[in-house]
Amino acid sequence: MRFSRWRTEMVTCIACGNRLSRADAREYDKYGNRWDREGKTFEYLCKPCDRDRCRADRGGLEDQLVALEAGEHSQEAFLRRYRCAIERKRLEGP
């Protein structure tokens, strides 16, 4: 029996780090539009983590995380940059 790539490919849940088959995972698009697939790579969540995630609007949080290069620096460096960005936003006001 022949399996397609998505059934045999292994992915990592971005929330808990568990490895699982892509067929058992849920796609996560940090840009919020998983239906627009052109030129995108997706991250994945296992089913329990996908059920647990909040689907409420995060008011531009994902865009801010991308702008701050989340995942590209150490956690300490990222948190320092994030704190500075939040403080700057607070001082600028609504």
Coordinates of C-alpha atoms in Angstrom, one line a residue:
M1 CA 0.0 0.0 0.0
R2 CA 1.3 3.4 -0.9
F3 CA 1.1 6.3 1.6
S4 CA 1.2 9.9 0.6
R5 CA 4.0 12.1 2.1
W6 CA 1.8 13.8 4.6
R7 CA 0.8 10.5 6.1
T8 CA 4.4 9.4 6.8
E9 CA 6.2 12.8 7.4
M10 CA 7.0 13.5 11.0
V11 CA 6.5 17.0 12.5
T12 CA 7.1 18.6 15.9
C13 CA 4.4 20.3 18.0
I14 CA 5.5 23.9 18.5
A15 CA 3.7 24.0 21.9
C16 CA 4.9 20.8 23.7
G17 CA 7.8 19.5 21.4
N18 CA 6.2 16.1 20.8
R19 CA 7.0 14.4 17.5
L20 CA 4.1 13.0 15.6
S21 CA 3.0 12.1 12.1
R22 CA 1.8 15.0 10.0
A23 CA -1.5 13.2 9.5
D24 CA -2.1 13.4 13.3
A25 CA -1.1 17.0 13.6
R26 CA -3.0 20.3 13.1
E27 CA -1.5 23.0 10.9
Y28 CA -0.8 26.3 12.6
D29 CA -0.3 29.5 10.5
K30 CA 1.2 32.3 12.5
Y31 CA -0.1 34.7 9.9
G32 CA -3.7 33.6 10.6
N33 CA -4.7 32.4 7.2
R34 CA -4.0 28.8 6.7
W35 CA -6.1 28.7 3.5
D36 CA -3.7 31.0 1.6
R37 CA -1.0 28.4 1.1
E38 CA 1.2 30.0 -1.6
G39 CA 4.8 30.2 -0.5
K40 CA 4.1 29.3 3.1
T41 CA 5.6 26.7 5.4
F42 CA 3.4 25.7 8.3
E43 CA 4.1 24.9 11.9
Y44 CA 2.2 22.1 13.7
L45 CA 0.3 21.4 16.9
C46 CA -0.6 18.0 18.3
K47 CA -4.3 17.6 18.9
P48 CA -4.3 18.2 22.6
C49 CA -2.3 21.4 22.2
D50 CA -4.5 22.6 19.4
R51 CA -7.6 22.0 21.6
D52 CA -6.0 24.0 24.4
R53 CA -5.0 27.0 22.4
C54 CA -7.0 30.2 22.6
R55 CA -8.6 31.2 19.4
A56 CA -9.4 34.8 20.5
D57 CA -8.1 37.7 18.5
R58 CA -4.7 38.5 19.9
G59 CA -4.6 42.1 18.6
G60 CA -1.5 41.9 16.4
L61 CA 0.5 39.7 18.8
E62 CA 1.6 37.3 16.0
D63 CA 2.8 40.3 13.8
Q64 CA 4.7 41.7 16.8
L65 CA 6.3 38.3 17.5
V66 CA 7.5 38.1 13.9
A67 CA 8.8 41.6 14.0
L68 CA 10.7 40.9 17.1
E69 CA 12.1 37.7 15.5
A70 CA 10.7 35.3 18.0
G71 CA 12.6 32.0 17.9
E72 CA 15.6 33.6 16.3
H73 CA 17.3 34.6 19.5
S74 CA 17.8 33.2 23.0
Q75 CA 14.8 33.4 25.3
E76 CA 16.5 35.9 27.4
A77 CA 17.3 38.2 24.5
F78 CA 13.8 37.8 23.1
L79 CA 12.1 38.6 26.4
R80 CA 14.3 41.7 26.8
R81 CA 13.3 42.9 23.3
Y82 CA 9.6 42.1 23.9
R83 CA 9.6 44.0 27.2
C84 CA 11.1 47.0 25.6
A85 CA 8.6 46.9 22.7
I86 CA 5.7 46.7 25.2
E87 CA 7.0 49.5 27.3
R88 CA 7.5 51.7 24.2
K89 CA 3.9 50.9 23.1
R90 CA 2.6 51.8 26.6
L91 CA 4.5 55.2 26.5
E92 CA 3.1 56.0 23.1
G93 CA -0.4 55.4 24.3
P94 CA -3.5 54.4 22.4

